[in-house]
Coordinates of C-alpha atoms and ligand atoms in Angstrom, one line a residue:
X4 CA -79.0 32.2 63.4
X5 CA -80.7 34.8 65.1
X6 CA -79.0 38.3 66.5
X7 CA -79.5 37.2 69.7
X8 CA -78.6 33.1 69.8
X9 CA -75.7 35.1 68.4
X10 CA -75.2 37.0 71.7
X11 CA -76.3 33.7 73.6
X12 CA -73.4 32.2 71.9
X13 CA -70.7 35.0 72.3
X14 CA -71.3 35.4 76.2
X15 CA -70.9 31.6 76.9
X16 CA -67.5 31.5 74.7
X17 CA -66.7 34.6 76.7
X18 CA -67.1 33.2 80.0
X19 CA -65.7 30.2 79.2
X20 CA -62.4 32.3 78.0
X21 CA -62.4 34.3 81.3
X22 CA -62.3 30.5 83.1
X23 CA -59.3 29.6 80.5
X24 CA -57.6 32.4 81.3
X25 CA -58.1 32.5 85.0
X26 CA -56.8 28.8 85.1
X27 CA -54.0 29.3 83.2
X28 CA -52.4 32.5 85.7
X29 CA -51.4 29.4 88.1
X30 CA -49.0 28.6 84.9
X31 CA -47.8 32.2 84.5
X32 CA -47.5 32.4 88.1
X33 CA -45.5 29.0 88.5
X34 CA -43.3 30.3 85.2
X35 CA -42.7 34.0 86.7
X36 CA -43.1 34.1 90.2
X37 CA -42.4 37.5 90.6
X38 CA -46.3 37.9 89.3
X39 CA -47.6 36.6 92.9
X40 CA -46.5 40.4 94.2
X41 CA -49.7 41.8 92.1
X42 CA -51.9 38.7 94.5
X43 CA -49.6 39.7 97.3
X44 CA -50.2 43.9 97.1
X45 CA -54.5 42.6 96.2
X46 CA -54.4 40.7 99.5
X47 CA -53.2 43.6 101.3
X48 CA -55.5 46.1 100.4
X49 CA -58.4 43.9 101.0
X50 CA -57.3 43.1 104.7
X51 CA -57.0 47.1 104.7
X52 CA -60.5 47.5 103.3
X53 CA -61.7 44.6 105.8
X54 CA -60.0 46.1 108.8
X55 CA -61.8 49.6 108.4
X56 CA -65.3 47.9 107.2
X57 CA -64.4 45.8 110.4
X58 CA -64.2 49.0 112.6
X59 CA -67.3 50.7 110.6
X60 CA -69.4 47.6 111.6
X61 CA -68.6 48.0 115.1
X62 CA -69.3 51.8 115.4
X63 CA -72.3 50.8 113.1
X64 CA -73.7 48.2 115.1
X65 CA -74.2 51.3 117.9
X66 CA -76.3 52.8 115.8
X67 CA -79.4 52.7 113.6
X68 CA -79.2 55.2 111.1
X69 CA -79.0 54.0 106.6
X70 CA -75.5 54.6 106.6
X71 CA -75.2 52.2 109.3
X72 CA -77.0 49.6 107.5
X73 CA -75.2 50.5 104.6
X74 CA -71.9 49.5 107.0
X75 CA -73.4 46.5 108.2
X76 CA -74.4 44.9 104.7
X77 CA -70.6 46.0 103.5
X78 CA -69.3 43.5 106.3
X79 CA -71.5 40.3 105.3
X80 CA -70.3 41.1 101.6
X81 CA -67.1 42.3 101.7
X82 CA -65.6 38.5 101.4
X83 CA -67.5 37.7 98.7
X84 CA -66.1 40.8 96.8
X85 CA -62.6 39.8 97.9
X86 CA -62.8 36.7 96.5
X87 CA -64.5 38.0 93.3
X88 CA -61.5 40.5 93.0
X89 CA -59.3 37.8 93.2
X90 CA -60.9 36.0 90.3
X91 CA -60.5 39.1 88.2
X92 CA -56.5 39.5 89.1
X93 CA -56.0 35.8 88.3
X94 CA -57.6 36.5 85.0
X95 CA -55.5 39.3 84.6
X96 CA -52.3 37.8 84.9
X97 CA -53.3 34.9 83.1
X98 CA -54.4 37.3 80.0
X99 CA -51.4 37.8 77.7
X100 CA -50.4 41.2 76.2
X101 CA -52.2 42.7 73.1
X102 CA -54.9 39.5 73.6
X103 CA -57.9 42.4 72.7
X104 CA -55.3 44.1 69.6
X105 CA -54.7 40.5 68.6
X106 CA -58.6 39.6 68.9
X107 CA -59.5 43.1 66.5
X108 CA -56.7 42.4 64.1
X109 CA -58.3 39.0 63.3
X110 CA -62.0 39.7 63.6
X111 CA -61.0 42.7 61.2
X112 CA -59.3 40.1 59.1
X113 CA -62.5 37.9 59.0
X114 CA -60.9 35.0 60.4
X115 CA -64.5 34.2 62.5
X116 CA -67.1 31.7 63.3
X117 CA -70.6 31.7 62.5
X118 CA -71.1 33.8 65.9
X119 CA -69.1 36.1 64.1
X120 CA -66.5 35.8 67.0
X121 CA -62.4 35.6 66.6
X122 CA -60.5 33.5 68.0
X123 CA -59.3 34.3 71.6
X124 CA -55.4 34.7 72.1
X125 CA -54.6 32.5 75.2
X126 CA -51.0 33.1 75.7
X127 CA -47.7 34.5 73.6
X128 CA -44.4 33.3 74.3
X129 CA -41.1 32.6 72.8
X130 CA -40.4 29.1 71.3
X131 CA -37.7 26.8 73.6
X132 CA -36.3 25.0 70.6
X133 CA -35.9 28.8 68.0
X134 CA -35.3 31.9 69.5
X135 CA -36.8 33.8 66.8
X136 CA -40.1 32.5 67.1
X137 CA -42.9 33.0 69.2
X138 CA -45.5 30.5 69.7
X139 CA -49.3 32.1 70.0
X140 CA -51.7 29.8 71.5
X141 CA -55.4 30.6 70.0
X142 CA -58.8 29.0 71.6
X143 CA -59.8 28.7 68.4
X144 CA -63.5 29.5 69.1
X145 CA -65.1 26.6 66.5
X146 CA -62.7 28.0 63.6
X147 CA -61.0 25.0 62.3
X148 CA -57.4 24.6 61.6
X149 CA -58.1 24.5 57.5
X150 CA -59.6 27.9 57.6
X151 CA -56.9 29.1 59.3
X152 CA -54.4 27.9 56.6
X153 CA -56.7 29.0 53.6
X154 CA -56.6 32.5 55.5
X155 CA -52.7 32.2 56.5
X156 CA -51.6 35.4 54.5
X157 CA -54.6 37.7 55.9
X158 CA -53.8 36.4 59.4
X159 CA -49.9 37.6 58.9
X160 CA -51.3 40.7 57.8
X161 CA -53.5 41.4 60.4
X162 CA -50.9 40.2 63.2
X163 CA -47.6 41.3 61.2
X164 CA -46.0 38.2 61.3
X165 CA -44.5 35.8 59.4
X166 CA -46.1 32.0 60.1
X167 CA -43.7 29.1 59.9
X168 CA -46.6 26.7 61.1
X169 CA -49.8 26.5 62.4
X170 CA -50.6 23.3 64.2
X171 CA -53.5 21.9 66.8
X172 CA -52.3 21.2 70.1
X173 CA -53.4 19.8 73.6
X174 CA -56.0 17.0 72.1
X175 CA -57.5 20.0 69.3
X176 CA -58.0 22.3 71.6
X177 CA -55.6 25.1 71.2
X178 CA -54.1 25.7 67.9
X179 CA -50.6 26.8 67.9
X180 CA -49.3 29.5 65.3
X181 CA -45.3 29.5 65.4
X182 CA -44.2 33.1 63.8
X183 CA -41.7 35.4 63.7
X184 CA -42.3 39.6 62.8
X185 CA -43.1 40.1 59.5
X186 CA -39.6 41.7 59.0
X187 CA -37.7 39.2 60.7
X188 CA -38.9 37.1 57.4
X189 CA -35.8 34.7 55.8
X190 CA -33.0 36.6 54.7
X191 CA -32.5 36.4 50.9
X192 CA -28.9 35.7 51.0
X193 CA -27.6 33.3 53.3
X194 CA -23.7 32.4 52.5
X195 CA -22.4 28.9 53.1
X196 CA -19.9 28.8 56.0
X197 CA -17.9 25.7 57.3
X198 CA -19.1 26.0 61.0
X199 CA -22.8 25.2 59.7
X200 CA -21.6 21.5 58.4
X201 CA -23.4 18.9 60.3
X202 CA -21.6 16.4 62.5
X203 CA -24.4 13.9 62.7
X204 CA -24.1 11.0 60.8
X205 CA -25.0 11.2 57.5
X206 CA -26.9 14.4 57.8
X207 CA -27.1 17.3 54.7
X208 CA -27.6 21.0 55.7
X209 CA -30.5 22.9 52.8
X210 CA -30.6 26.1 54.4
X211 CA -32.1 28.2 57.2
X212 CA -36.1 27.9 57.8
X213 CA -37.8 30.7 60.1
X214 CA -37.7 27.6 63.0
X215 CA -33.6 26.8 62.4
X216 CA -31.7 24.8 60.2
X217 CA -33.4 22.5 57.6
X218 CA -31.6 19.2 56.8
X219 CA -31.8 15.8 55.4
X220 CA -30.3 12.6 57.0
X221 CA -29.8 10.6 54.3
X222 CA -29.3 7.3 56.9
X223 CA -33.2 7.9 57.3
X224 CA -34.4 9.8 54.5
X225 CA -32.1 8.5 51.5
X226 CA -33.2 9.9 48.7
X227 CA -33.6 14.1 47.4
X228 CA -35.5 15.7 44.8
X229 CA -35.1 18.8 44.1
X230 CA -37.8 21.0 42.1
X231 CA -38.3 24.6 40.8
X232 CA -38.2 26.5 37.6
X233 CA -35.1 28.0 35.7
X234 CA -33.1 30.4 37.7
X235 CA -34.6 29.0 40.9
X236 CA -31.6 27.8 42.7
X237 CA -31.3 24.3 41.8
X238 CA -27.9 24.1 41.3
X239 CA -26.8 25.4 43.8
X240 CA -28.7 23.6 46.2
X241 CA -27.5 20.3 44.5
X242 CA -23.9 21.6 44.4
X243 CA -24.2 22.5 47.9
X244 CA -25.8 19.0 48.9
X245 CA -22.9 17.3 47.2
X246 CA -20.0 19.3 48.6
X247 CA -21.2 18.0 52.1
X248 CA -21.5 14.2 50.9
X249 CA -18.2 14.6 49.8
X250 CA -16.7 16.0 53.0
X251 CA -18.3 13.4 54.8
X252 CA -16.6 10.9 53.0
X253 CA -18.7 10.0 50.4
X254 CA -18.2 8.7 46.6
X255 CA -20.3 11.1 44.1
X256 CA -21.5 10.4 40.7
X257 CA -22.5 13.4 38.6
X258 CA -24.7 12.8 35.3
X259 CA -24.3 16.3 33.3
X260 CA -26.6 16.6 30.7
X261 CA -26.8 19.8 30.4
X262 CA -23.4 20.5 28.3
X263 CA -20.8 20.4 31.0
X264 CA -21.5 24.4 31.9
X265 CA -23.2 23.6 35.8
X266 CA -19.7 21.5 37.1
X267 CA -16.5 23.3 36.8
X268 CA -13.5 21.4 36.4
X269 CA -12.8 21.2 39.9
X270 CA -16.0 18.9 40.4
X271 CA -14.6 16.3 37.2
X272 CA -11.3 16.2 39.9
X273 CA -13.6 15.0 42.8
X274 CA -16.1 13.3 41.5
X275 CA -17.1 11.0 38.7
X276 CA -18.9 12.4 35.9
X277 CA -20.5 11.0 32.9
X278 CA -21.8 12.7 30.0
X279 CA -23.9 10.6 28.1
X280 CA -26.5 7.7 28.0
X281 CA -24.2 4.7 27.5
X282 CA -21.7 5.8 30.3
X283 CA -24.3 6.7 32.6
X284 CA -25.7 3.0 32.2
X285 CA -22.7 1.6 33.1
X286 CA -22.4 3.8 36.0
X287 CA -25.8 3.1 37.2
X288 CA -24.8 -0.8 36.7
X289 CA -22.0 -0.4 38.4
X290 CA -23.9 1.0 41.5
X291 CA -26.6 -1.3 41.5
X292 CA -23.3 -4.4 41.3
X293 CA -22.3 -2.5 44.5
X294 CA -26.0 -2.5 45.9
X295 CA -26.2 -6.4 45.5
X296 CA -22.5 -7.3 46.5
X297 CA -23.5 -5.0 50.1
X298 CA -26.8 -7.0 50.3
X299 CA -24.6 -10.5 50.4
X300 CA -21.9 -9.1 52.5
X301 CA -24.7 -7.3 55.1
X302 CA -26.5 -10.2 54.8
X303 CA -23.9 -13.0 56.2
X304 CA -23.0 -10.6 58.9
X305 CA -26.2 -9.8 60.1
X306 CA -26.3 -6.1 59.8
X307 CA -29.4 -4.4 59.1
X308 CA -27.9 -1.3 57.1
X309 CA -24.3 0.3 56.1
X310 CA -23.6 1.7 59.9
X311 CA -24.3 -1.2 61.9
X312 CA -21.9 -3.3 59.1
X313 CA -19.0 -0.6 59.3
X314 CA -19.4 -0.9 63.2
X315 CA -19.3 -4.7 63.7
X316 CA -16.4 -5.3 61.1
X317 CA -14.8 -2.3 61.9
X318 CA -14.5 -1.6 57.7
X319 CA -15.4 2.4 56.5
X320 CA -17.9 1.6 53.7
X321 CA -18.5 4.9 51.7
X322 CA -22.2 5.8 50.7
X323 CA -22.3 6.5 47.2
X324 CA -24.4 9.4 45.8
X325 CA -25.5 9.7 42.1
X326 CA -26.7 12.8 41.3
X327 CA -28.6 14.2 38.3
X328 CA -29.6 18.3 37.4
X329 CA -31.7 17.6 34.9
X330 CA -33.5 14.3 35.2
X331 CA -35.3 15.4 32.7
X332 CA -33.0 15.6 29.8
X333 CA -32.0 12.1 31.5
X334 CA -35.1 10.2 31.0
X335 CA -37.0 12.5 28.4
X336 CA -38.1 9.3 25.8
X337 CA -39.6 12.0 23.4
X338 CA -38.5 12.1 19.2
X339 CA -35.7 8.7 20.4
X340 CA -35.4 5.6 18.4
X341 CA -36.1 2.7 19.7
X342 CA -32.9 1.6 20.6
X343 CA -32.3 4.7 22.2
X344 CA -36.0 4.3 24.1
X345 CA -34.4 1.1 25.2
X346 CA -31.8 2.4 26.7
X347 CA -33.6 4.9 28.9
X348 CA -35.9 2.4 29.7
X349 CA -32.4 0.4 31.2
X350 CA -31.7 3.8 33.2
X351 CA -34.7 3.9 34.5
X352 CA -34.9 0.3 35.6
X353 CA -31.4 1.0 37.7
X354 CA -32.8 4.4 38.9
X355 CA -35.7 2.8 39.9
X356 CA -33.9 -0.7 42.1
X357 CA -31.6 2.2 43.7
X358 CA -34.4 4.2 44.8
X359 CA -36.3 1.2 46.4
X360 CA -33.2 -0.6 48.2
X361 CA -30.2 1.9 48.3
X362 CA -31.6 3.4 51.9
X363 CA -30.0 0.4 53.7
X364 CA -27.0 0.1 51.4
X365 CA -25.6 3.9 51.6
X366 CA -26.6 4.2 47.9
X367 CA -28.2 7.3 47.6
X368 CA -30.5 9.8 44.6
X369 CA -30.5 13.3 44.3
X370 CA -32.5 14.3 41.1
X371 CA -33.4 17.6 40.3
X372 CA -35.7 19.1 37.4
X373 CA -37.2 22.2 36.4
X374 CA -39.6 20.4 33.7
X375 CA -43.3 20.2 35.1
X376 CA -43.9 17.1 32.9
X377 CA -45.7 14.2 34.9
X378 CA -44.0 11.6 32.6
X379 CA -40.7 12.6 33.0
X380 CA -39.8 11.0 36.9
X381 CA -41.5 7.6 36.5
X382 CA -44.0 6.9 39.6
X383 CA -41.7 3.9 41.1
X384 CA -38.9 6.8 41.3
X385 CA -40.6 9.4 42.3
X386 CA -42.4 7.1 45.1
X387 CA -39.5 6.5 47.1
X388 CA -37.7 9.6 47.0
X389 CA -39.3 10.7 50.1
X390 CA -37.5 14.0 50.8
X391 CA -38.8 16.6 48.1
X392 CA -38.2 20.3 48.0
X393 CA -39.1 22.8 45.1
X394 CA -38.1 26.4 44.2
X395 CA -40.2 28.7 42.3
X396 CA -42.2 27.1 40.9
X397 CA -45.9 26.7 38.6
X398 CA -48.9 25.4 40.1
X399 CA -48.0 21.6 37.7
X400 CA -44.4 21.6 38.4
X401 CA -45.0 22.3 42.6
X402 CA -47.9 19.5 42.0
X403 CA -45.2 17.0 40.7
X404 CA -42.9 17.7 43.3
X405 CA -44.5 18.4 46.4
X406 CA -47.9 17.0 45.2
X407 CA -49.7 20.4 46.3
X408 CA -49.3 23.9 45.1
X409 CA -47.6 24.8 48.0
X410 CA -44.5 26.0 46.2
X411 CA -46.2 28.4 43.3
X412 CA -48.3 29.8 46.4
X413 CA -45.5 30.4 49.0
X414 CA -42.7 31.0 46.8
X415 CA -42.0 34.7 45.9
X416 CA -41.6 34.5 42.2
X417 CA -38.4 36.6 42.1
X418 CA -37.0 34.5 44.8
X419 CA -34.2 32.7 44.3
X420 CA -32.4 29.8 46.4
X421 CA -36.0 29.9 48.5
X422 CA -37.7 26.4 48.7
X423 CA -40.3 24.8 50.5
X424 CA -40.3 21.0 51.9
X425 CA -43.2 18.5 51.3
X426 CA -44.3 19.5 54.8
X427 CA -44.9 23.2 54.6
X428 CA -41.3 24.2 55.9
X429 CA -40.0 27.1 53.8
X430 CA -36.2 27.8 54.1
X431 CA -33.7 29.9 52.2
X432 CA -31.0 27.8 51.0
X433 CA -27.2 28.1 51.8
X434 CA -25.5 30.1 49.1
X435 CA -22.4 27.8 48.1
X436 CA -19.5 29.3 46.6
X437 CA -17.4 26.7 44.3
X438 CA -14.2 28.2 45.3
X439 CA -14.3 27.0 48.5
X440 CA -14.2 23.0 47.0
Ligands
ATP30 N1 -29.3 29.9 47.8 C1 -29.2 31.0 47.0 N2 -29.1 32.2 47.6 C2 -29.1 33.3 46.8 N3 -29.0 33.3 45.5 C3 -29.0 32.1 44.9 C4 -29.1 30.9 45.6 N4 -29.1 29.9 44.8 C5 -29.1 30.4 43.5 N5 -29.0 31.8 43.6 C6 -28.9 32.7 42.5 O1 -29.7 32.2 41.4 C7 -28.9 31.9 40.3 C8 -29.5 30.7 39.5 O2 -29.2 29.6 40.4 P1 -29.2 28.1 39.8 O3 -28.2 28.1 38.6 O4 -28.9 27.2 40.9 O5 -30.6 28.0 39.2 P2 -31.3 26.7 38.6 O6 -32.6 26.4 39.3 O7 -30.3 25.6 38.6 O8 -31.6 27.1 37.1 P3 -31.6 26.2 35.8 O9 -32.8 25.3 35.9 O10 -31.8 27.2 34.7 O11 -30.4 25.4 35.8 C9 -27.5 31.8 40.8 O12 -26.6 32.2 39.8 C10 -27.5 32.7 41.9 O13 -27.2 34.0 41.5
MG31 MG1 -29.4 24.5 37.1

């Protein structure tokens, strides 16, 4: 492309952004109307400047000097220049703040088209739904939205932010960056407190995302895995999962593999653990016994899933959750005999029916593992546990979880109790403190 197709290129973007921004001031206008005082105070000083260019054209017309036709050719334009002022205060009040810093900060990042142009800043305001954030709204001048991603940590250098999402908008053709400032990133510590317990039905609190509260509703989404590498926060994301299935009422089955040392005693009081592979067989048998009676009993009665049956016979069904911190140690088949490969092969098999059916039945997973071994979760588990989340993590591990690298490229590697969700949210968990079961 030549130097000046170049310039070709940049004027008609410009002009067209001068049109954008002119018609959105009617928006601005209709969302502060206290900006139609800078239209108000314009219209005034052009009926001044017409009333004396008036009076000038009358002495004018007396006479026949230059100055007189100067007078004269003021009158016949001066309209058109009112109405071309006019243009240009629309356009101001429809440009946002900083739009020509903003423009800089990313040309200087790179963030360009072939042109060589930026993306234009449209408007800046804060987000209805989160406080915190502020939604910019980008033309994006021909720059599409993957590029943007690719270049998401230049970008929040450039503009000092932190990006919780960047999304197209308005039939692609604004894209939408929701941020907050860079140091208004996720707190590292966030302590569990009582008043942050949902109240929906049967929904789980994870932690605090730069856009509000992240949760799972286990009535829609039944199943959790939990991902991330050994001092990630696993644990105590799990623990913290289970302490709110319990207060809501729910039965919970703990497989400890890992020696007993992750549930204190006041966890063997609550819920019902098992230690090794036989009991944790039968307790798998026992729930999928459970999973088949509900499907007769929902079945007779017509009801679709575990709420609507509770509701019609008036009956307060618990959902059971099993959960496991280390499927790993769980289902690892490696150096076992083949009775014992057998056996996990039976665990696997319940694992598996209770991942497909137990949505319906209130009979729910939460795995975690820190092992990025492919084999370990088999496919028909892994495929319907929808709601996945990883810590820290490497690029294999994150790529078994979330099936990107999302979590080894977003995830600070000294954080701790910060994950991200299969869809891009990031969120720093609630610390949970035992003491409080
Ligand atoms: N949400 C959190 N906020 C702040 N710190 C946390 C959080 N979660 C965990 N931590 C810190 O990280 C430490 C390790 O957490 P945790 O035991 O849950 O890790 P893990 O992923 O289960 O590790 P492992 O795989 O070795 O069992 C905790 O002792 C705690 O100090
Ligand atoms: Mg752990």
């Amino acid at each position: 492309m030549t130097q000046n197709e170049r310039e070709i290129i940049s004027r008609k973007t410009y002009i067209h952004y001068l049109f954008q921004r002119f018609f959105r001031s009617f928006s601005v206008i209709k969302a502060t109307p206290a900006k139609v005082l800078f239209i108000v105070v314009y219209l005034f000083i052009v009926m001044l400047v017409g009333l004396q260019i008036h009076q000038s054209y009358y002495e004018a017309s007396l006479t026949d000097s230059f100055f007189a036709f100067l007078e004269k050719a003021a009158f016949v334009c001066h309209g058109l220049f009112a109405l071309g002022g006019l243009f240009v205060v629309l356009v101001a009040i429809g440009t946002p703040r900083g739009s020509r810093r903003t423009y800089e900060a990313l040309w200087s990042a790179g963030l360009t088209n072939h042109g060589g142009d930026a993306p234009l800043l449209l408007s800046k305001c804060k987000d209805t739904h989160a406080p915190r954030v502020t939604v910019w709204e980008f033309a994006p001048n021909k720059i599409p939205l993957e590029v943007w991603q690719t270049k998401q940590t230049t970008i929040e250098g450039a503009l000092d932010i932190t990006i919780a999402k960047m999304v197209w908008a308005k039939g692609r053709k604004v894209i939408r960056v929701y941020a907050v400032p860079a140091a208004g990133d996720l707190p590292s510590l966030l302590p569990w407190q009582d008043k942050y317990l949902s109240k929906r039905n049967f929904e789980l609190v994870l932690g605090e995302g730069i856009t509000g509260p992240v949760t799972v509703n286990l009535a829609y989404v039944p199943h959790v895995l939990l991902g991330g590498s050994t001092g990630s926060g696993k644990s105590v994301l799990l623990k913290l999962l289970l302490m709110q299935a319990l207060r809501k009422g729910a039965k919970v089955y703990i497989a400890d593999f890992k020696g007993g040392v992750d549930f204190r005693a006041i966890w063997h009081q609550k819920c019902r653990m098992c230690f090794e592979e036989h009991d944790l067989l039968d307790m798998l048998t026992e729930l999928v016994d459970k999973l088949e009676q509900r499907k007769k009993s929902f079945q007779v009665f017509g009801a679709a899933n575990i709420d609507e049956y509770n509701e019609a016979e008036g009956t307060d069904l618990p959902r059971y959750v099993f959960a496991c911190d280390e499927v790993a140690e769980m289902l690892d088949k490696t150096g076992l005999t083949k009775e014992q490969k057998e056996l996990v092969s039976q665990i696997e098999g319940k694992l598996s029916t209770i991942a497909r059916q137990g949505r319906a039945f209130g009979i729910h997973l939460i795995l975690a593992t820190q092992r990025p071994d492919a084999t370990i979760i088999p496919g028909q588990i892994k495929n319907n546990i929808d709601f996945r989340v990883c810590g820290r993590a490497d690029n294999v591990l994150s790529q078994i979880i979330l099936d990107s690298t999302a979590a080894a490229d977003q995830i600070p590697k000294d954080a701790r109790g910060r994950f991200i969700t299969r869809d891009g949210t990031v969120f720093q968990a609630f610390l949970f403190d035992e003491g409080e079961l």
